[in-house]
Short mmCIF file of C-alpha atoms in Angstrom, two decimals:
data_model
loop_
_atom_site.label_atom_id
_atom_site.label_comp_id
_atom_site.label_asym_id
_atom_site.label_seq_id
_atom_site.Cartn_x
_atom_site.Cartn_y
_atom_site.Cartn_z
CA UNK R 1 7.83 58.99 -90.33
CA UNK R 2 6.45 62.28 -89.01
CA UNK R 3 7.46 64.48 -86.08
CA UNK R 4 5.82 63.23 -82.90
CA UNK R 5 3.47 65.18 -80.65
CA UNK R 6 0.48 67.38 -81.33
CA UNK R 7 0.75 70.76 -83.02
CA UNK R 8 -2.15 73.14 -82.48
CA UNK R 9 -0.79 76.05 -84.54
CA UNK R 10 0.92 76.25 -87.91
CA UNK R 11 4.10 77.67 -86.39
CA UNK R 12 3.96 74.79 -83.91
CA UNK R 13 4.55 72.50 -86.88
CA UNK R 14 7.89 74.17 -87.50
CA UNK R 15 8.94 73.97 -83.85
CA UNK R 16 8.07 70.28 -83.77
CA UNK R 17 9.88 69.53 -87.05
CA UNK R 18 12.99 71.43 -85.88
CA UNK R 19 13.11 69.29 -82.76
CA UNK R 20 12.62 66.01 -84.65
CA UNK R 21 14.67 66.74 -87.80
CA UNK R 22 17.04 69.65 -87.02
CA UNK R 23 19.45 68.86 -89.86
CA UNK R 24 16.86 67.81 -92.43
CA UNK R 25 16.44 70.14 -95.43
CA UNK R 26 13.33 72.23 -94.78
CA UNK R 27 13.16 74.62 -97.73
CA UNK R 28 15.16 75.22 -100.88
CA UNK R 29 14.71 77.87 -103.54
CA UNK R 30 15.80 81.31 -104.72
CA UNK R 31 18.17 82.67 -102.09
CA UNK R 32 19.47 79.33 -100.86
CA UNK R 33 18.26 76.62 -98.53
CA UNK R 34 17.61 76.13 -94.83
CA UNK R 35 17.46 73.12 -92.55
CA UNK R 36 14.59 72.88 -90.09
CA UNK R 37 16.83 74.13 -87.26
CA UNK R 38 17.95 77.09 -89.39
CA UNK R 39 14.42 77.88 -90.51
CA UNK R 40 13.20 77.81 -86.91
CA UNK R 41 16.02 80.12 -85.74
CA UNK R 42 15.46 82.62 -88.56
CA UNK R 43 11.74 82.60 -87.89
CA UNK R 44 12.44 83.38 -84.22
CA UNK R 45 14.74 86.29 -85.15
CA UNK R 46 12.19 87.80 -87.52
CA UNK R 47 9.50 87.38 -84.86
CA UNK R 48 11.63 89.35 -82.39
CA UNK R 49 12.07 92.12 -84.97
CA UNK R 50 8.33 92.25 -85.65
CA UNK R 51 7.57 92.50 -81.94
CA UNK R 52 10.03 95.40 -81.74
CA UNK R 53 8.00 97.16 -84.44
CA UNK R 54 4.88 96.81 -82.31
CA UNK R 55 3.30 93.66 -83.76
CA UNK R 56 1.02 92.08 -81.19
CA UNK R 57 -1.38 89.11 -81.07
CA UNK R 58 -4.39 89.74 -83.30
CA UNK R 59 -2.56 92.13 -85.66
CA UNK R 60 -2.22 91.62 -89.40
CA UNK R 61 1.14 91.79 -91.16
CA UNK R 62 1.35 92.03 -94.94
CA UNK R 63 3.95 90.14 -96.99
CA UNK R 64 4.65 91.07 -100.60
CA UNK R 65 7.80 89.48 -101.97
CA UNK R 66 9.03 86.90 -104.42
CA UNK R 67 9.37 83.38 -103.01
CA UNK R 68 12.45 82.59 -100.96
CA UNK R 69 13.36 80.63 -97.82
CA UNK R 70 13.43 83.97 -95.97
CA UNK R 71 9.82 84.67 -96.94
CA UNK R 72 8.82 81.21 -95.67
CA UNK R 73 10.52 82.04 -92.36
CA UNK R 74 8.66 85.36 -92.29
CA UNK R 75 5.25 83.69 -92.59
CA UNK R 76 6.08 81.48 -89.61
CA UNK R 77 7.46 84.48 -87.71
CA UNK R 78 4.28 86.51 -88.14
CA UNK R 79 2.16 83.68 -86.75
CA UNK R 80 4.70 83.16 -83.97
CA UNK R 81 3.89 86.68 -82.71
CA UNK R 82 0.20 85.77 -82.59
CA UNK R 83 -0.55 87.89 -85.68
CA UNK R 84 -1.98 86.77 -89.03
CA UNK R 85 -0.17 87.16 -92.33
CA UNK R 86 -1.77 88.83 -95.34
CA UNK R 87 0.05 87.77 -98.53
CA UNK R 88 -0.12 90.28 -101.38
CA UNK R 89 0.77 89.39 -104.94
CA UNK R 90 4.19 91.02 -105.51
CA UNK R 91 3.17 91.73 -109.12
CA UNK R 92 -0.13 93.41 -108.26
CA UNK R 93 -0.51 97.15 -108.97
CA UNK R 94 0.41 99.39 -106.03
CA UNK R 95 -3.15 100.73 -105.91
CA UNK R 96 -4.60 97.26 -105.32
CA UNK R 97 -1.92 96.45 -102.77
CA UNK R 98 -2.72 99.70 -100.96
CA UNK R 99 -6.38 98.74 -100.91
CA UNK R 100 -5.59 95.41 -99.27
CA UNK R 101 -3.20 97.04 -96.77
CA UNK R 102 -5.88 99.52 -95.75
CA UNK R 103 -8.75 97.03 -95.68
CA UNK R 104 -6.88 94.56 -93.46
CA UNK R 105 -5.38 97.42 -91.41
CA UNK R 106 -1.95 95.80 -91.59
CA UNK R 107 0.46 97.01 -88.90
CA UNK R 108 3.66 96.19 -90.83
CA UNK R 109 4.56 95.42 -94.46
CA UNK R 110 7.33 92.91 -95.20
CA UNK R 111 8.73 92.76 -98.72
CA UNK R 112 11.73 92.84 -100.97
CA UNK R 113 13.48 96.14 -101.64
CA UNK R 114 12.16 96.61 -105.18
CA UNK R 115 8.58 95.94 -104.14
CA UNK R 116 8.75 98.30 -101.17
CA UNK R 117 10.18 101.03 -103.40
CA UNK R 118 7.52 100.43 -106.06
CA UNK R 119 4.71 100.70 -103.54
CA UNK R 120 5.94 104.08 -102.36
CA UNK R 121 3.08 106.10 -100.87
CA UNK R 122 0.81 103.04 -100.79
CA UNK R 123 2.59 101.99 -97.60
CA UNK R 124 0.86 104.94 -95.86
CA UNK R 125 3.38 105.38 -93.08
CA UNK R 126 3.42 101.74 -91.96
CA UNK R 127 6.75 100.32 -90.77
CA UNK R 128 8.37 98.13 -93.43
CA UNK R 129 10.78 95.21 -93.27
CA UNK R 130 13.18 94.67 -96.18
CA UNK R 131 13.62 90.90 -96.52
CA UNK R 132 16.46 91.19 -99.04
CA UNK R 133 19.19 93.19 -97.25
CA UNK R 134 20.13 95.79 -94.65
CA UNK R 135 17.57 98.44 -93.78
CA UNK R 136 17.73 101.54 -95.97
CA UNK R 137 14.38 103.30 -96.01
CA UNK R 138 12.83 100.31 -94.21
CA UNK R 139 12.55 100.14 -90.42
CA UNK R 140 14.38 96.81 -90.42
CA UNK R 141 16.37 94.85 -92.97
CA UNK R 142 17.34 91.22 -93.23
CA UNK R 143 20.84 92.04 -91.98
CA UNK R 144 19.37 93.58 -88.82
CA UNK R 145 17.07 90.61 -88.25
CA UNK R 146 19.86 88.05 -88.64
CA UNK R 147 21.79 89.68 -85.76
CA UNK R 148 18.89 89.36 -83.29
CA UNK R 149 18.50 86.54 -80.79
CA UNK R 150 15.60 84.22 -81.67
CA UNK R 151 12.42 85.07 -79.79
CA UNK R 152 11.60 82.01 -77.65
CA UNK R 153 7.98 83.09 -77.18
CA UNK R 154 5.37 81.57 -79.50
CA UNK R 155 1.91 83.09 -79.12
CA UNK R 156 -1.48 81.86 -80.17
CA UNK R 157 -3.89 78.96 -80.22
CA UNK R 158 -5.84 77.07 -82.86
CA UNK R 159 -8.80 79.47 -82.94
CA UNK R 160 -6.61 82.49 -83.81
CA UNK R 161 -6.42 83.84 -87.32
CA UNK R 162 -3.43 82.41 -89.16
CA UNK R 163 -3.77 84.26 -92.46
CA UNK R 164 -6.17 86.37 -94.52
CA UNK R 165 -6.30 85.59 -98.26
CA UNK R 166 -7.71 88.25 -100.55
CA UNK R 167 -9.60 86.96 -103.55
CA UNK R 168 -11.57 88.90 -106.15
CA UNK R 169 -14.18 86.20 -106.76
CA UNK R 170 -16.94 86.88 -109.26
CA UNK R 171 -17.36 90.57 -108.39
CA UNK R 172 -13.80 91.70 -109.05
CA UNK R 173 -13.63 93.45 -105.65
CA UNK R 174 -11.03 91.94 -103.30
CA UNK R 175 -12.45 90.31 -100.18
CA UNK R 176 -10.42 88.96 -97.29
CA UNK R 177 -11.08 85.33 -96.37
CA UNK R 178 -10.18 84.73 -92.71
CA UNK R 179 -8.66 81.31 -91.97
CA UNK R 180 -7.67 80.11 -88.51
CA UNK R 181 -4.88 77.76 -87.48
CA UNK R 182 -7.53 75.08 -86.92
CA UNK R 183 -8.94 75.61 -90.44
CA UNK R 184 -5.53 75.09 -92.04
CA UNK R 185 -4.37 72.28 -89.77
CA UNK R 186 -7.53 70.23 -90.35
CA UNK R 187 -6.94 70.40 -94.11
CA UNK R 188 -3.16 69.83 -93.96
CA UNK R 189 -3.45 66.90 -91.56
CA UNK R 190 -6.05 65.25 -93.77
CA UNK R 191 -3.93 65.69 -96.91
CA UNK R 192 -0.70 64.47 -95.30
CA UNK R 193 -2.49 61.41 -93.93
CA UNK R 194 -4.56 60.61 -97.00
CA UNK R 195 -1.57 60.72 -99.37
CA UNK R 196 0.98 59.33 -96.88
CA UNK R 197 3.38 62.27 -97.04
CA UNK R 198 6.53 61.46 -95.07
CA UNK R 199 9.89 62.93 -94.14
CA UNK R 200 11.50 61.44 -97.25
CA UNK R 201 9.15 63.31 -99.59
CA UNK R 202 10.11 66.36 -101.61
CA UNK R 203 7.20 68.75 -102.17
CA UNK R 204 7.03 71.36 -104.89
CA UNK R 205 5.87 74.87 -104.04
CA UNK R 206 4.21 75.90 -107.29
CA UNK R 207 1.34 78.10 -106.15
CA UNK R 208 2.12 81.68 -105.06
CA UNK R 209 1.75 82.34 -101.35
CA UNK R 210 -1.32 84.56 -101.89
CA UNK R 211 -3.14 81.53 -103.38
CA UNK R 212 -4.71 78.97 -101.05
CA UNK R 213 -3.07 76.01 -102.80
CA UNK R 214 0.19 77.09 -101.14
CA UNK R 215 -1.15 76.12 -97.69
CA UNK R 216 -0.61 72.40 -98.26
CA UNK R 217 2.90 72.88 -99.67
CA UNK R 218 4.08 75.11 -96.84
CA UNK R 219 2.61 73.32 -93.88
CA UNK R 220 2.25 69.78 -95.21
CA UNK R 221 6.01 69.70 -95.59
CA UNK R 222 6.53 70.84 -92.00
CA UNK R 223 3.90 68.45 -90.64
CA UNK R 224 5.68 65.52 -92.28
CA UNK R 225 9.25 66.76 -91.82
CA UNK R 226 9.59 66.74 -95.63
CA UNK R 227 11.49 69.25 -97.77
CA UNK R 228 9.81 72.10 -99.65
CA UNK R 229 11.19 73.19 -103.02
CA UNK R 230 10.22 76.67 -104.18
CA UNK R 231 9.85 77.39 -107.88
CA UNK R 232 11.42 80.73 -108.72
CA UNK R 233 9.80 83.56 -110.65
CA UNK R 234 9.07 82.36 -114.18
CA UNK R 235 9.67 78.68 -113.42
CA UNK R 236 6.03 78.15 -112.47
CA UNK R 237 4.76 79.16 -115.92
CA UNK R 238 7.26 77.39 -118.21
CA UNK R 239 6.77 73.71 -118.92
CA UNK R 240 10.47 73.09 -119.54
CA UNK R 241 11.44 74.77 -116.25
CA UNK R 242 8.87 72.76 -114.29
CA UNK R 243 10.04 69.54 -115.92
CA UNK R 244 13.66 70.35 -115.09
CA UNK R 245 12.71 71.13 -111.47
CA UNK R 246 11.02 67.75 -111.04
CA UNK R 247 13.95 65.91 -112.61
CA UNK R 248 16.80 67.81 -110.92
CA UNK R 249 15.23 67.97 -107.46
CA UNK R 250 13.61 64.53 -107.67
CA UNK R 251 10.26 65.92 -106.51
CA UNK R 252 7.73 63.38 -105.27
CA UNK R 253 4.56 65.37 -104.46
CA UNK R 254 3.05 67.99 -106.78
CA UNK R 255 0.03 70.26 -106.17
CA UNK R 256 -1.09 72.94 -108.63
CA UNK R 257 -3.83 74.17 -110.90
CA UNK R 258 -4.48 71.95 -113.96
CA UNK R 259 -3.12 74.54 -116.42
CA UNK R 260 0.37 74.15 -114.92
CA UNK R 261 0.19 70.38 -115.29
CA UNK R 262 -0.88 70.78 -118.91
CA UNK R 263 2.29 72.81 -119.54
CA UNK R 264 4.37 70.25 -117.65
CA UNK R 265 2.95 67.29 -119.56
CA UNK R 266 3.56 69.01 -122.91
CA UNK R 267 7.22 69.67 -122.11
CA UNK R 268 8.27 66.63 -120.07
CA UNK R 269 9.43 63.16 -120.96
CA UNK R 270 8.46 60.22 -118.77
CA UNK R 271 11.97 59.96 -117.32
CA UNK R 272 11.86 63.63 -116.28
CA UNK R 273 8.87 63.13 -113.98
CA UNK R 274 9.42 59.52 -112.91
CA UNK R 275 10.00 60.60 -109.28
CA UNK R 276 6.43 61.90 -108.87
CA UNK R 277 4.30 59.54 -106.81
CA UNK R 278 1.39 61.90 -105.96
CA UNK R 279 -0.03 64.56 -108.30
CA UNK R 280 -2.79 66.74 -106.86
CA UNK R 281 -4.71 69.40 -108.75
CA UNK R 282 -7.45 71.90 -107.89
CA UNK R 283 -8.82 75.30 -108.83
CA UNK R 284 -10.27 74.52 -112.27
CA UNK R 285 -11.65 71.63 -114.27
CA UNK R 286 -8.91 69.40 -115.71
CA UNK R 287 -9.91 68.51 -119.31
CA UNK R 288 -9.78 64.74 -119.72
CA UNK R 289 -7.67 64.81 -122.88
CA UNK R 290 -4.93 66.69 -121.02
CA UNK R 291 -5.30 64.47 -117.97
CA UNK R 292 -4.75 61.40 -120.17
CA UNK R 293 -1.49 62.93 -121.44
CA UNK R 294 -0.38 63.39 -117.85
CA UNK R 295 -1.37 59.83 -116.92
CA UNK R 296 0.75 58.56 -119.81
CA UNK R 297 3.78 60.33 -118.28
CA UNK R 298 3.18 59.14 -114.69
CA UNK R 299 1.38 55.78 -115.06
CA UNK R 300 1.99 54.71 -111.47
CA UNK R 301 1.36 57.98 -109.63
CA UNK R 302 -1.77 58.75 -107.65
CA UNK R 303 -3.78 61.44 -109.43
CA UNK R 304 -6.30 63.29 -107.30
CA UNK R 305 -8.84 65.99 -108.09
CA UNK R 306 -9.22 68.17 -104.98
CA UNK R 307 -12.14 70.56 -104.69
CA UNK R 308 -12.89 73.44 -102.37
CA UNK R 309 -13.14 77.24 -102.53
CA UNK R 310 -10.71 79.35 -100.53
CA UNK R 311 -13.40 79.69 -97.87
CA UNK R 312 -13.38 75.95 -97.09
CA UNK R 313 -9.88 74.77 -98.01
CA UNK R 314 -10.32 71.36 -99.67
CA UNK R 315 -13.60 69.65 -98.80
CA UNK R 316 -14.01 66.87 -101.42
CA UNK R 317 -11.64 64.72 -103.43
CA UNK R 318 -11.52 62.03 -106.09
CA UNK R 319 -8.34 59.95 -106.34
CA UNK R 320 -7.31 57.74 -109.27
CA UNK R 321 -4.63 55.12 -108.67
CA UNK R 322 -5.01 53.31 -111.99
CA UNK R 323 -6.51 54.02 -115.39
CA UNK R 324 -8.79 56.93 -116.20
CA UNK R 325 -12.49 56.50 -117.05
CA UNK R 326 -13.63 56.40 -120.67
CA UNK R 327 -15.13 59.43 -122.37
CA UNK R 328 -14.42 63.15 -122.18
CA UNK R 329 -16.34 63.97 -119.01
CA UNK R 330 -14.00 65.45 -116.37
CA UNK R 331 -13.32 63.63 -113.14
CA UNK R 332 -15.94 64.12 -110.44
CA UNK R 333 -15.00 66.22 -107.44
CA UNK R 334 -15.77 63.07 -105.46
CA UNK R 335 -16.90 62.63 -101.88
CA UNK R 336 -16.33 64.63 -98.73
CA UNK R 337 -12.93 64.50 -97.08
CA UNK R 338 -12.93 62.70 -93.76
CA UNK R 339 -14.15 64.95 -90.92
CA UNK R 340 -16.01 67.12 -93.45
CA UNK R 341 -19.61 67.06 -94.63
CA UNK R 342 -20.96 68.33 -97.92
CA UNK R 343 -24.53 68.31 -99.22
CA UNK R 344 -26.37 69.66 -102.26
CA UNK R 345 -29.55 71.67 -101.72
CA UNK R 346 -32.21 72.93 -104.13
CA UNK R 347 -33.65 76.46 -104.20
CA UNK R 348 -35.95 75.55 -101.29
CA UNK R 349 -32.89 74.42 -99.26
CA UNK R 350 -33.97 70.80 -99.45
CA UNK R 351 -31.49 67.96 -100.20
CA UNK R 352 -31.51 66.90 -103.84
CA UNK R 353 -31.98 63.27 -104.85
CA UNK R 354 -29.38 61.19 -106.66
CA UNK R 355 -29.00 62.44 -110.22
CA UNK R 356 -30.39 65.89 -109.42
CA UNK R 357 -28.60 69.25 -109.39
CA UNK R 358 -28.18 71.53 -106.39
CA UNK R 359 -25.87 74.05 -104.77
CA UNK R 360 -23.08 72.54 -102.69
CA UNK R 361 -22.83 73.41 -98.98
CA UNK R 362 -19.91 72.59 -96.66
CA UNK R 363 -19.59 72.19 -92.91
CA UNK R 364 -16.62 71.10 -90.84
CA UNK R 365 -13.36 72.29 -89.28
CA UNK R 366 -11.84 73.72 -92.46
CA UNK R 367 -14.63 76.27 -93.07
CA UNK R 368 -13.45 79.89 -92.77
CA UNK R 369 -14.12 82.25 -89.89
CA UNK R 370 -15.68 84.82 -92.25
CA UNK R 371 -14.78 87.76 -94.49
CA UNK R 372 -12.56 90.41 -92.97
CA UNK R 373 -14.54 93.57 -92.16
CA UNK R 374 -17.65 92.42 -94.05
CA UNK R 375 -20.24 90.89 -91.71
CA UNK R 376 -22.99 91.33 -94.31
CA UNK R 377 -21.19 89.20 -96.90
CA UNK R 378 -20.24 86.73 -94.19
CA UNK R 379 -23.89 86.28 -93.21
CA UNK R 380 -24.86 85.75 -96.85
CA UNK R 381 -22.39 82.92 -97.39
CA UNK R 382 -21.80 81.49 -93.92
CA UNK R 383 -24.75 80.74 -91.69
CA UNK R 384 -26.69 78.18 -89.76
CA UNK R 385 -26.83 74.73 -91.31
CA UNK R 386 -30.26 74.80 -93.00
CA UNK R 387 -30.86 71.11 -92.30
CA UNK R 388 -31.38 71.63 -88.58
CA UNK R 389 -31.81 74.29 -85.88
CA UNK R 390 -30.86 72.23 -82.81
CA UNK R 391 -27.63 74.13 -82.04
CA UNK R 392 -25.27 76.61 -83.74
CA UNK R 393 -23.73 74.83 -86.72
CA UNK R 394 -22.15 77.11 -89.36
CA UNK R 395 -22.21 75.93 -92.97
CA UNK R 396 -20.84 77.61 -96.10
CA UNK R 397 -22.81 77.86 -99.33
CA UNK R 398 -20.28 77.62 -102.14
CA UNK R 399 -22.29 79.01 -105.05
CA UNK R 400 -21.19 75.94 -107.04
CA UNK R 401 -23.71 73.74 -108.79
CA UNK R 402 -23.16 69.98 -108.58
CA UNK R 403 -24.94 66.80 -109.57
CA UNK R 404 -25.33 64.21 -106.84
CA UNK R 405 -23.90 60.85 -107.94
CA UNK R 406 -24.23 57.39 -106.37
CA UNK R 407 -22.33 56.84 -103.13
CA UNK R 408 -22.49 60.50 -101.99
CA UNK R 409 -20.15 61.49 -104.82
CA UNK R 410 -20.56 64.77 -106.69
CA UNK R 411 -19.95 66.08 -110.20
CA UNK R 412 -19.03 69.75 -110.52
CA UNK R 413 -21.16 71.56 -113.11
CA UNK R 414 -20.18 75.18 -112.73
CA UNK R 415 -20.71 78.34 -110.77
CA UNK R 416 -24.25 79.31 -109.90
CA UNK R 417 -23.41 82.77 -111.26
CA UNK R 418 -22.17 81.11 -114.48
CA UNK R 419 -25.63 79.69 -115.11
CA UNK R 420 -27.30 82.07 -117.55
CA UNK R 421 -30.46 82.43 -119.59
CA UNK R 422 -30.34 82.94 -123.33
CA UNK R 423 -33.41 82.96 -125.55
CA UNK R 424 -35.41 81.61 -122.62
CA UNK R 425 -33.16 78.60 -122.06
CA UNK R 426 -31.17 78.02 -118.88
CA UNK R 427 -27.55 77.29 -119.84
CA UNK R 428 -24.52 75.98 -117.95
CA UNK R 429 -21.45 77.71 -119.40
CA UNK R 430 -19.33 74.80 -118.21
CA UNK R 431 -21.16 72.49 -120.61
CA UNK R 432 -20.11 74.68 -123.54
CA UNK R 433 -16.54 74.78 -122.19
CA UNK R 434 -16.53 70.97 -122.16
CA UNK R 435 -17.79 70.74 -125.73
CA UNK R 436 -15.15 73.12 -127.07
CA UNK R 437 -12.25 71.57 -125.17
CA UNK R 438 -13.18 68.28 -126.84
CA UNK R 439 -11.86 69.64 -130.15
CA UNK R 440 -8.36 68.18 -130.67
CA UNK R 441 -6.83 71.55 -131.55
CA UNK R 442 -8.24 73.43 -128.54
CA UNK R 443 -5.98 73.92 -125.53
CA UNK R 444 -8.01 76.18 -123.24
CA UNK R 445 -11.53 77.62 -123.25
CA UNK R 446 -13.51 80.30 -121.44
CA UNK R 447 -17.15 80.97 -122.38
CA UNK R 448 -18.47 84.37 -121.29
CA UNK R 449 -22.09 85.57 -121.09
CA UNK R 450 -22.67 89.20 -122.10
CA UNK R 451 -26.00 90.80 -121.05
CA UNK R 452 -28.24 91.39 -124.07
CA UNK R 453 -31.61 93.16 -123.93
CA UNK R 454 -33.07 91.05 -126.76
CA UNK R 455 -32.06 87.52 -125.81
CA UNK R 456 -30.95 87.76 -122.17
CA UNK R 457 -27.33 86.72 -122.65
CA UNK R 458 -25.02 86.67 -125.66
CA UNK R 459 -22.43 83.89 -125.53
CA UNK R 460 -18.81 84.64 -126.44
CA UNK R 461 -16.17 81.91 -126.37
CA UNK R 462 -12.43 82.58 -126.07
CA UNK R 463 -10.31 79.66 -127.27
CA UNK R 464 -6.58 79.03 -127.10
CA UNK R 465 -5.05 76.99 -129.92
CA UNK R 466 -1.67 76.75 -131.57
CA UNK R 467 -3.26 75.53 -134.79
CA UNK R 468 -4.99 77.45 -137.57
CA UNK R 469 -8.67 76.93 -136.77
CA UNK R 470 -11.49 79.41 -137.12
CA UNK R 471 -14.69 80.08 -135.27
CA UNK R 472 -16.87 78.48 -137.92
CA UNK R 473 -15.03 75.16 -137.58
CA UNK R 474 -15.52 75.28 -133.85
CA UNK R 475 -19.21 76.09 -134.18
CA UNK R 476 -19.63 73.01 -136.38
CA UNK R 477 -17.81 70.99 -133.71
CA UNK R 478 -20.14 72.34 -131.00
CA UNK R 479 -23.19 71.45 -133.10
CA UNK R 480 -22.29 67.77 -132.75
CA UNK R 481 -22.74 67.92 -128.96
CA UNK R 482 -24.87 70.97 -128.15
CA UNK R 483 -28.31 72.27 -129.06
CA UNK R 484 -28.36 75.29 -131.32
CA UNK R 485 -29.20 77.76 -128.55
CA UNK R 486 -26.00 76.81 -126.68
CA UNK R 487 -23.59 77.45 -129.57
CA UNK R 488 -21.67 80.71 -128.89
CA UNK R 489 -22.53 83.66 -131.10
CA UNK R 490 -18.85 84.55 -131.30
CA UNK R 491 -15.73 82.40 -130.95
CA UNK R 492 -12.41 84.20 -130.60
CA UNK R 493 -9.34 82.05 -131.31
CA UNK R 494 -5.98 83.15 -129.87
CA UNK R 495 -2.63 81.53 -129.25
CA UNK R 496 -3.12 81.77 -125.48
CA UNK R 497 -5.61 83.04 -122.91
CA UNK R 498 -4.75 85.49 -120.11
CA UNK R 499 -4.21 84.04 -116.64
CA UNK R 500 -4.32 85.50 -113.18
CA UNK R 501 -1.34 85.35 -110.83
CA UNK R 502 -2.78 82.14 -109.37
CA UNK R 503 -2.71 80.39 -112.75
CA UNK R 504 -6.45 80.43 -113.41
CA UNK R 505 -7.96 81.84 -116.60
CA UNK R 506 -8.58 85.58 -116.13
CA UNK R 507 -12.35 85.52 -116.64
CA UNK R 508 -12.81 89.06 -115.34
CA UNK R 509 -10.50 90.39 -118.04
CA UNK R 510 -12.26 88.33 -120.70
CA UNK R 511 -15.65 89.57 -119.51
CA UNK R 512 -14.49 93.16 -120.05
CA UNK R 513 -13.27 92.28 -123.54
CA UNK R 514 -16.49 90.44 -124.40
CA UNK R 515 -18.65 93.33 -123.20
CA UNK R 516 -16.64 95.74 -125.34
CA UNK R 517 -16.84 93.55 -128.46
CA UNK R 518 -19.45 94.39 -131.14
CA UNK R 519 -22.42 92.10 -131.65
CA UNK R 520 -21.96 89.61 -134.51
#
């Protein structure tokens, strides 16, 4: 059962759920729990406080705080004023946070006391809201907000910006991806419907709020009238803590990057995760050997590989309700989600035939509005659908290379900017990743290409393993599956690889290390 009636904004989902399920648990996590009625009231009070600080429709409001029910209420409150929220990683350096604040021209910064103090001068005179207590140096504190009457006004429509997510991408420079209420609702409604999320479900909130995977958790729960369970700081990166959260809270729907599920499957017993009925993953390739370990733990759950860059939300999927395919090839990214269209084009912008490789393009209601303050980059990545010129029809070129499979399915091969030339050969780094992850002792892999004047690109592989293996062993393993020119010149074995705050392997950091390493 879901709340009845249409919702055309994300904050409209909360209003609708509060009317249908006022006493149903809405969110639980660090700092307590709130029913839907309580969450709606707190959101209204925070919205009134934000309006008092001058927040108006079209503004941007930054949020940088550890997860809590109050932060969830704040996200809804910002949208309730007609503004868009800009989530900033609470662990990011103050300099980077200041860059995002300035780039998005945020009117107000909401955060916890420690974060606001740490940012110091980076706030640049903006009003701040302390979400952890009474106002001290902040303009407003949580104690002040809780004494306000809820603001009954809810501004906005589906074409308004809902949030701006900053992502570094392949360049390392943060860029703001603008997503509207319509963009998010189209994705959330598809996911809730496709995986039959209902009011009895209990969704985990694993991804940080500055990562696009959090959109389904936050708003899928509200759309269905389900409960959202926030993982506290540290819980999201420890297998034992994740396993305990699933068991103790009887979670039913999980969505995260594959690396988190690898940790979960290594730490959990089948009885710990027996409540899971849907397990969704996205963001990186899920190595088949790790996916088989997960399937062994949850033999009856739906497993689904969701694909889509931040700029498109999720646009393709491949669901597995039974056994996994043979071999070590990762799951395909599948076919387009309903009400979406994807197509692979060659360098001449012509559709590729079945079995051929091309760059994936996306069109549909989940595609972003553009990059904040960067019309040049927007025009490079988001433009007229190249397959026709009959009417304006924006399509997004992902930069991802895929192989077209039978039945309009697609296999992800890697980033276009991860395709390199070495010794005259064109090489997909993802193919080397796949060969190395096939070694039984290898847990994670990242292959980096370093520019080299003599050969074009020098290949350096970083491997995570808890066993005593050396680079020579791994090169022999690669030789069984790869031609000689694709075997990395250097293989660095470590106990673990660095990860970003979103759980993905920190390739930018590894690139800097590889470039600084001496030639073999």
